[in-house]
Amino acid sequence: MSDPEIARRCSHCGVSLRQRATYCPQCGEKIEDPAAAPPPVTAPPAVTAVAPLQSQPQSGIAGVADNVRDRVEKIRHVSSVMIDQAAYDPSLRFLLVAAVLFVLFLLLLILSKVIG
């Protein structure tokens, strides 16, 4: 019988990984080579309560800008990992192509309403 497609877990966040994954699709961390040393299975980190933005010690626009900048960098990193994984995962490639075609369809629909 063949090996299961999802056979291991991320050592950082605990999400299930495909056998040939090089980056975690959840947290974006690089996965070590499974032949070298199998990653230990760990529980996902505990969720802690986050205080509202008004009560955080950072005040003003600078604090918000730092928070937004960190989130944007994480999203940029995860999206580049997702595009890298699309070369190996046909279902993800299909979803990316479908999303591009949908955006193209919307653009053509808007143009037809404006022109016509």
Coordinates of N, CA, C and O in Angstrom, one line a residue:
M1 N 0.8 -1.2 0.0 CA 0.0 0.0 0.0 C 0.9 1.2 0.0 O 1.9 1.3 0.6
S2 N 0.5 2.3 -0.6 CA 1.3 3.5 -0.7 C 1.2 4.3 0.6 O 0.4 4.1 1.4
D3 N 2.2 5.2 0.8 CA 2.3 6.0 1.9 C 1.1 7.0 1.9 O 0.7 7.5 0.9
P4 N 0.6 7.4 3.1 CA -0.5 8.4 3.1 C 0.1 9.7 2.6 O 1.2 10.1 2.9
E5 N -0.8 10.5 2.0 CA -0.3 11.8 1.5 C 0.0 12.8 2.6 O 0.9 13.5 2.5
I6 N -0.8 12.7 3.6 CA -0.6 13.6 4.8 C 0.0 12.7 5.9 O -0.7 11.9 6.5
A7 N 1.3 12.8 6.1 CA 2.0 11.8 7.0 C 2.7 12.4 8.1 O 3.3 11.7 8.9
R8 N 2.7 13.8 8.3 CA 3.5 14.4 9.4 C 2.9 15.7 9.8 O 1.9 16.1 9.2
R9 N 3.5 16.3 10.8 CA 2.9 17.5 11.3 C 4.0 18.6 11.4 O 5.2 18.3 11.5
C10 N 3.6 19.9 11.4 CA 4.6 21.0 11.5 C 5.0 21.0 12.9 O 4.2 20.9 13.9
S11 N 6.3 21.2 13.1 CA 6.9 21.3 14.5 C 6.6 22.6 15.1 O 6.8 22.8 16.3
H12 N 6.1 23.6 14.4 CA 5.9 24.9 14.9 C 4.4 25.1 15.3 O 4.1 25.7 16.4
C13 N 3.5 24.7 14.4 CA 2.1 25.0 14.7 C 1.2 23.7 14.8 O 0.1 23.8 15.3
G14 N 1.8 22.5 14.4 CA 1.1 21.3 14.6 C 0.1 20.9 13.5 O -0.6 19.9 13.6
V15 N 0.0 21.7 12.4 CA -0.9 21.4 11.3 C -0.4 20.2 10.5 O 0.8 19.9 10.5
S16 N -1.3 19.4 9.9 CA -0.9 18.3 9.1 C -0.2 18.7 7.8 O -0.6 19.7 7.2
L17 N 0.8 18.0 7.5 CA 1.6 18.3 6.3 C 1.6 17.2 5.3 O 1.6 16.0 5.6
R18 N 1.7 17.6 4.0 CA 1.9 16.6 3.0 C 3.3 16.1 3.1 O 4.2 16.7 3.6
Q19 N 3.6 14.9 2.5 CA 4.9 14.3 2.6 C 6.0 15.1 2.0 O 7.1 15.2 2.5
R20 N 5.7 15.7 0.8 CA 6.7 16.4 0.1 C 6.7 17.9 0.3 O 7.3 18.7 -0.4
A21 N 6.0 18.4 1.3 CA 5.9 19.8 1.6 C 7.2 20.3 2.2 O 7.9 19.7 2.9
T22 N 7.6 21.5 1.7 CA 8.9 22.1 2.2 C 8.6 23.3 3.1 O 9.5 23.7 3.9
Y23 N 7.4 23.9 3.0 CA 7.0 24.9 3.9 C 5.6 24.6 4.5 O 4.8 24.0 3.8
C24 N 5.4 25.0 5.7 CA 4.1 24.8 6.4 C 3.0 25.8 5.7 O 3.3 27.0 5.6
P25 N 1.9 25.2 5.3 CA 0.9 26.1 4.7 C 0.2 27.0 5.7 O -0.4 28.0 5.3
Q26 N 0.2 26.7 7.0 CA -0.4 27.4 8.0 C 0.4 28.6 8.5 O 0.0 29.7 8.5
C27 N 1.7 28.3 9.0 CA 2.5 29.3 9.6 C 3.6 29.8 8.7 O 4.3 30.8 8.9
G28 N 3.9 29.1 7.6 CA 4.9 29.5 6.6 C 6.4 29.1 7.0 O 7.3 29.5 6.3
E29 N 6.5 28.4 8.1 CA 7.9 28.0 8.5 C 8.5 26.9 7.6 O 7.7 26.0 7.1
K30 N 9.8 26.9 7.4 CA 10.4 25.9 6.5 C 10.4 24.6 7.3 O 10.7 24.5 8.5
I31 N 10.1 23.5 6.6 CA 10.0 22.2 7.2 C 11.4 21.5 6.9 O 11.9 21.5 5.8
E32 N 11.9 20.9 8.0 CA 13.2 20.2 7.8 C 13.0 18.9 7.0 O 11.9 18.4 6.9
D33 N 14.0 18.4 6.4 CA 14.0 17.2 5.6 C 13.6 16.0 6.5 O 14.2 15.8 7.5
P34 N 12.5 15.3 6.1 CA 12.0 14.2 7.0 C 13.0 13.1 7.0 O 13.0 12.3 8.0
A35 N 13.9 12.9 6.0 CA 14.8 11.8 6.0 C 15.9 12.1 7.0 O 16.5 11.2 7.6
A36 N 16.3 13.4 7.3 CA 17.3 13.7 8.2 C 16.9 13.5 9.6 O 17.5 12.8 10.4
A37 N 15.8 14.1 10.0 CA 15.2 13.9 11.4 C 13.8 14.2 11.4 O 13.4 15.3 11.0
P38 N 12.9 13.2 11.8 CA 11.5 13.5 11.7 C 11.1 14.5 12.8 O 11.6 14.5 13.9
P39 N 10.3 15.5 12.4 CA 10.0 16.6 13.4 C 9.1 16.0 14.5 O 8.2 15.2 14.3
P40 N 9.3 16.4 15.7 CA 8.5 16.0 16.8 C 7.1 16.5 16.7 O 6.9 17.6 16.3
V41 N 6.1 15.7 17.1 CA 4.7 16.1 17.1 C 4.5 16.9 18.4 O 4.7 16.4 19.5
T42 N 4.1 18.2 18.2 CA 3.8 19.0 19.4 C 2.4 19.6 19.3 O 1.8 19.6 18.2
A43 N 1.9 19.9 20.4 CA 0.6 20.5 20.5 C 0.6 21.9 19.9 O 1.7 22.6 20.1
P44 N -0.4 22.4 19.3 CA -0.4 23.8 18.9 C -0.3 24.7 20.1 O -0.7 24.4 21.2
P45 N 0.3 25.9 19.8 CA 0.4 26.8 21.0 C -1.0 27.3 21.5 O -1.9 27.3 20.8
A46 N -1.0 27.5 22.8 CA -2.2 27.9 23.5 C -2.6 29.3 23.0 O -1.8 30.2 22.8
V47 N -3.9 29.5 22.8 CA -4.5 30.7 22.4 C -4.6 31.6 23.6 O -5.2 31.2 24.6
T48 N -4.0 32.8 23.5 CA -4.1 33.7 24.7 C -5.1 34.9 24.3 O -5.2 35.2 23.1
A49 N -5.7 35.5 25.2 CA -6.6 36.6 25.0 C -5.8 37.8 24.6 O -4.7 38.1 25.1
V50 N -6.3 38.5 23.6 CA -5.6 39.8 23.2 C -6.4 40.9 23.6 O -7.6 41.0 23.4
A51 N -5.7 41.9 24.2 CA -6.4 43.1 24.7 C -6.9 43.9 23.5 O -6.2 43.9 22.4
P52 N -7.9 44.7 23.6 CA -8.3 45.6 22.5 C -7.2 46.6 22.1 O -6.4 46.9 23.0
L53 N -7.3 47.1 20.9 CA -6.3 48.0 20.4 C -6.2 49.2 21.3 O -5.1 49.8 21.5
Q54 N -7.3 49.7 21.9 CA -7.2 51.0 22.6 C -6.4 50.8 23.9 O -5.8 51.7 24.4
S55 N -6.4 49.6 24.5 CA -5.7 49.4 25.8 C -4.3 48.9 25.7 O -3.7 48.6 26.6
Q56 N -3.8 48.8 24.5 CA -2.4 48.3 24.3 C -1.4 49.5 24.7 O -1.8 50.6 24.5
P57 N -0.2 49.1 25.2 CA 0.7 50.1 25.6 C 1.2 51.0 24.5 O 1.5 52.2 24.7
Q58 N 1.2 50.5 23.2 CA 1.6 51.3 22.1 C 0.5 52.3 21.8 O -0.6 51.9 21.7
S59 N 0.8 53.5 21.7 CA -0.3 54.5 21.4 C 0.0 55.2 20.1 O 1.1 55.3 19.6
G60 N -1.1 55.7 19.5 CA -1.0 56.6 18.4 C -0.8 55.7 17.1 O -1.0 54.5 17.0
I61 N -0.5 56.5 16.0 CA -0.5 55.9 14.7 C 0.8 55.0 14.6 O 0.7 54.0 13.8
A62 N 1.9 55.3 15.2 CA 3.1 54.5 15.1 C 2.9 53.0 15.6 O 3.3 52.1 15.0
G63 N 2.1 52.9 16.7 CA 1.8 51.5 17.2 C 1.0 50.7 16.2 O 1.2 49.5 16.0
V64 N 0.0 51.4 15.7 CA -0.9 50.7 14.7 C -0.1 50.4 13.4 O -0.3 49.3 12.8
A65 N 0.7 51.3 13.0 CA 1.5 51.1 11.8 C 2.5 49.9 11.9 O 2.6 49.1 11.0
D66 N 3.1 49.8 13.1 CA 4.0 48.6 13.4 C 3.2 47.3 13.3 O 3.6 46.3 12.8
N67 N 2.0 47.3 13.9 CA 1.1 46.1 14.0 C 0.7 45.7 12.6 O 0.8 44.6 12.2
V68 N 0.3 46.7 11.8 CA -0.1 46.4 10.4 C 1.1 46.0 9.5 O 0.9 45.0 8.8
R69 N 2.2 46.6 9.7 CA 3.4 46.2 9.0 C 3.8 44.7 9.3 O 4.1 44.0 8.3
D70 N 3.7 44.3 10.5 CA 4.0 42.9 10.9 C 3.0 42.0 10.2 O 3.4 40.9 9.7
R71 N 1.7 42.3 10.2 CA 0.7 41.5 9.6 C 0.9 41.4 8.1 O 0.8 40.3 7.5
V72 N 1.2 42.5 7.5 CA 1.5 42.5 6.0 C 2.7 41.6 5.7 O 2.6 40.9 4.7
E73 N 3.7 41.7 6.4 CA 4.9 40.9 6.2 C 4.6 39.4 6.3 O 5.0 38.6 5.5
K74 N 3.8 39.1 7.3 CA 3.4 37.6 7.5 C 2.6 37.2 6.4 O 2.8 36.1 5.8
I75 N 1.6 38.0 5.9 CA 0.7 37.6 4.8 C 1.6 37.5 3.5 O 1.4 36.5 2.8
R76 N 2.5 38.4 3.3 CA 3.4 38.3 2.1 C 4.2 37.0 2.1 O 4.3 36.4 1.1
H77 N 4.7 36.7 3.3 CA 5.5 35.5 3.4 C 4.7 34.2 3.1 O 5.1 33.3 2.4
V78 N 3.5 34.2 3.8 CA 2.6 33.0 3.6 C 2.1 32.9 2.2 O 2.1 31.8 1.6
S79 N 1.8 34.0 1.5 CA 1.4 33.9 0.1 C 2.5 33.5 -0.8 O 2.2 32.8 -1.8
S80 N 3.7 33.9 -0.5 CA 4.8 33.4 -1.4 C 5.0 31.9 -1.2 O 5.3 31.2 -2.1
V81 N 4.8 31.5 0.0 CA 4.9 30.0 0.3 C 3.8 29.3 -0.4 O 4.1 28.2 -1.0
M82 N 2.6 29.9 -0.4 CA 1.5 29.2 -1.1 C 1.8 29.1 -2.6 O 1.5 28.1 -3.3
I83 N 2.3 30.2 -3.2 CA 2.6 30.1 -4.7 C 3.7 29.1 -4.9 O 3.7 28.4 -5.9
D84 N 4.7 29.0 -4.0 CA 5.8 28.0 -4.2 C 5.2 26.6 -4.1 O 5.6 25.7 -4.9
Q85 N 4.2 26.4 -3.2 CA 3.6 25.1 -3.0 C 2.7 24.7 -4.2 O 2.5 23.5 -4.5
A86 N 2.2 25.7 -5.0 CA 1.4 25.5 -6.1 C 2.1 24.7 -7.2 O 1.4 24.0 -8.0
A87 N 3.4 24.8 -7.2 CA 4.1 24.0 -8.2 C 4.1 22.5 -7.9 O 4.2 21.7 -8.8
Y88 N 3.8 22.1 -6.7 CA 3.8 20.7 -6.3 C 2.4 20.2 -6.1 O 2.2 19.0 -6.1
D89 N 1.4 21.1 -5.8 CA 0.1 20.6 -5.5 C -0.9 21.0 -6.6 O -1.2 22.2 -6.8
P90 N -1.4 20.1 -7.4 CA -2.3 20.4 -8.5 C -3.6 21.0 -8.1 O -4.1 21.9 -8.8
S91 N -4.1 20.7 -6.9 CA -5.4 21.3 -6.5 C -5.2 22.7 -6.1 O -6.1 23.6 -6.4
L92 N -4.1 23.1 -5.5 CA -3.8 24.5 -5.2 C -3.6 25.3 -6.5 O -4.1 26.4 -6.6
R93 N -2.9 24.7 -7.5 CA -2.7 25.3 -8.8 C -4.1 25.6 -9.4 O -4.3 26.7 -10.0
F94 N -5.0 24.6 -9.4 CA -6.3 24.8 -9.9 C -7.1 26.0 -9.3 O -7.7 26.8 -10.0
L95 N -7.0 26.1 -8.0 CA -7.7 27.2 -7.3 C -7.1 28.5 -7.6 O -7.8 29.5 -7.8
L96 N -5.8 28.6 -7.8 CA -5.1 29.9 -8.2 C -5.6 30.3 -9.6 O -5.9 31.4 -9.9
V97 N -5.6 29.3 -10.5 CA -6.0 29.6 -11.9 C -7.5 30.0 -11.9 O -7.9 30.9 -12.6
A98 N -8.3 29.3 -11.1 CA -9.7 29.7 -11.1 C -9.9 31.1 -10.5 O -10.8 31.8 -11.0
A99 N -9.1 31.4 -9.5 CA -9.3 32.8 -8.9 C -8.9 33.8 -10.0 O -9.5 34.9 -10.1
V100 N -7.8 33.6 -10.7 CA -7.4 34.5 -11.7 C -8.4 34.7 -12.8 O -8.8 35.8 -13.3
L101 N -9.0 33.6 -13.2 CA -10.1 33.6 -14.3 C -11.3 34.4 -13.7 O -12.0 35.1 -14.5
F102 N -11.6 34.2 -12.5 CA -12.8 34.9 -11.9 C -12.5 36.4 -11.9 O -13.4 37.2 -12.2
V103 N -11.4 36.8 -11.5 CA -11.0 38.2 -11.5 C -11.1 38.8 -12.9 O -11.6 39.9 -13.1
L104 N -10.6 38.0 -13.9 CA -10.6 38.5 -15.3 C -12.1 38.6 -15.7 O -12.5 39.5 -16.4
F105 N -12.9 37.6 -15.3 CA -14.4 37.7 -15.7 C -15.0 39.0 -15.1 O -15.8 39.6 -15.8
L106 N -14.7 39.2 -13.8 CA -15.3 40.4 -13.2 C -14.8 41.7 -13.9 O -15.6 42.6 -14.1
L107 N -13.5 41.8 -14.3 CA -13.0 42.9 -15.0 C -13.7 43.1 -16.3 O -14.1 44.2 -16.7
L108 N -13.9 42.0 -17.1 CA -14.6 42.1 -18.3 C -16.1 42.5 -18.2 O -16.6 43.2 -19.0
L109 N -16.7 42.0 -17.1 CA -18.1 42.4 -16.8 C -18.2 43.8 -16.5 O -19.1 44.5 -17.1
I110 N -17.3 44.4 -15.7 CA -17.4 45.8 -15.4 C -17.1 46.6 -16.7 O -17.8 47.6 -16.9
L111 N -16.1 46.2 -17.5 CA -15.8 47.0 -18.7 C -17.0 46.9 -19.6 O -17.3 47.9 -20.3
S112 N -17.7 45.8 -19.7 CA -18.9 45.8 -20.6 C -20.0 46.7 -20.2 O -20.7 47.3 -21.0
K113 N -20.1 46.8 -18.9 CA -21.2 47.7 -18.3 C -20.8 49.2 -18.6 O -21.6 50.0 -18.9
V114 N -19.5 49.5 -18.5 CA -19.0 50.9 -18.6 C -19.1 51.3 -20.1 O -19.5 52.4 -20.5
I115 N -18.6 50.4 -21.0 CA -18.6 50.7 -22.4 C -19.9 50.6 -23.1 O -20.3 51.4 -23.9
G116 N -20.7 49.5 -22.7 CA -21.9 49.3 -23.4 C -23.0 49.9 -22.7 O -23.9 50.6 -22.9

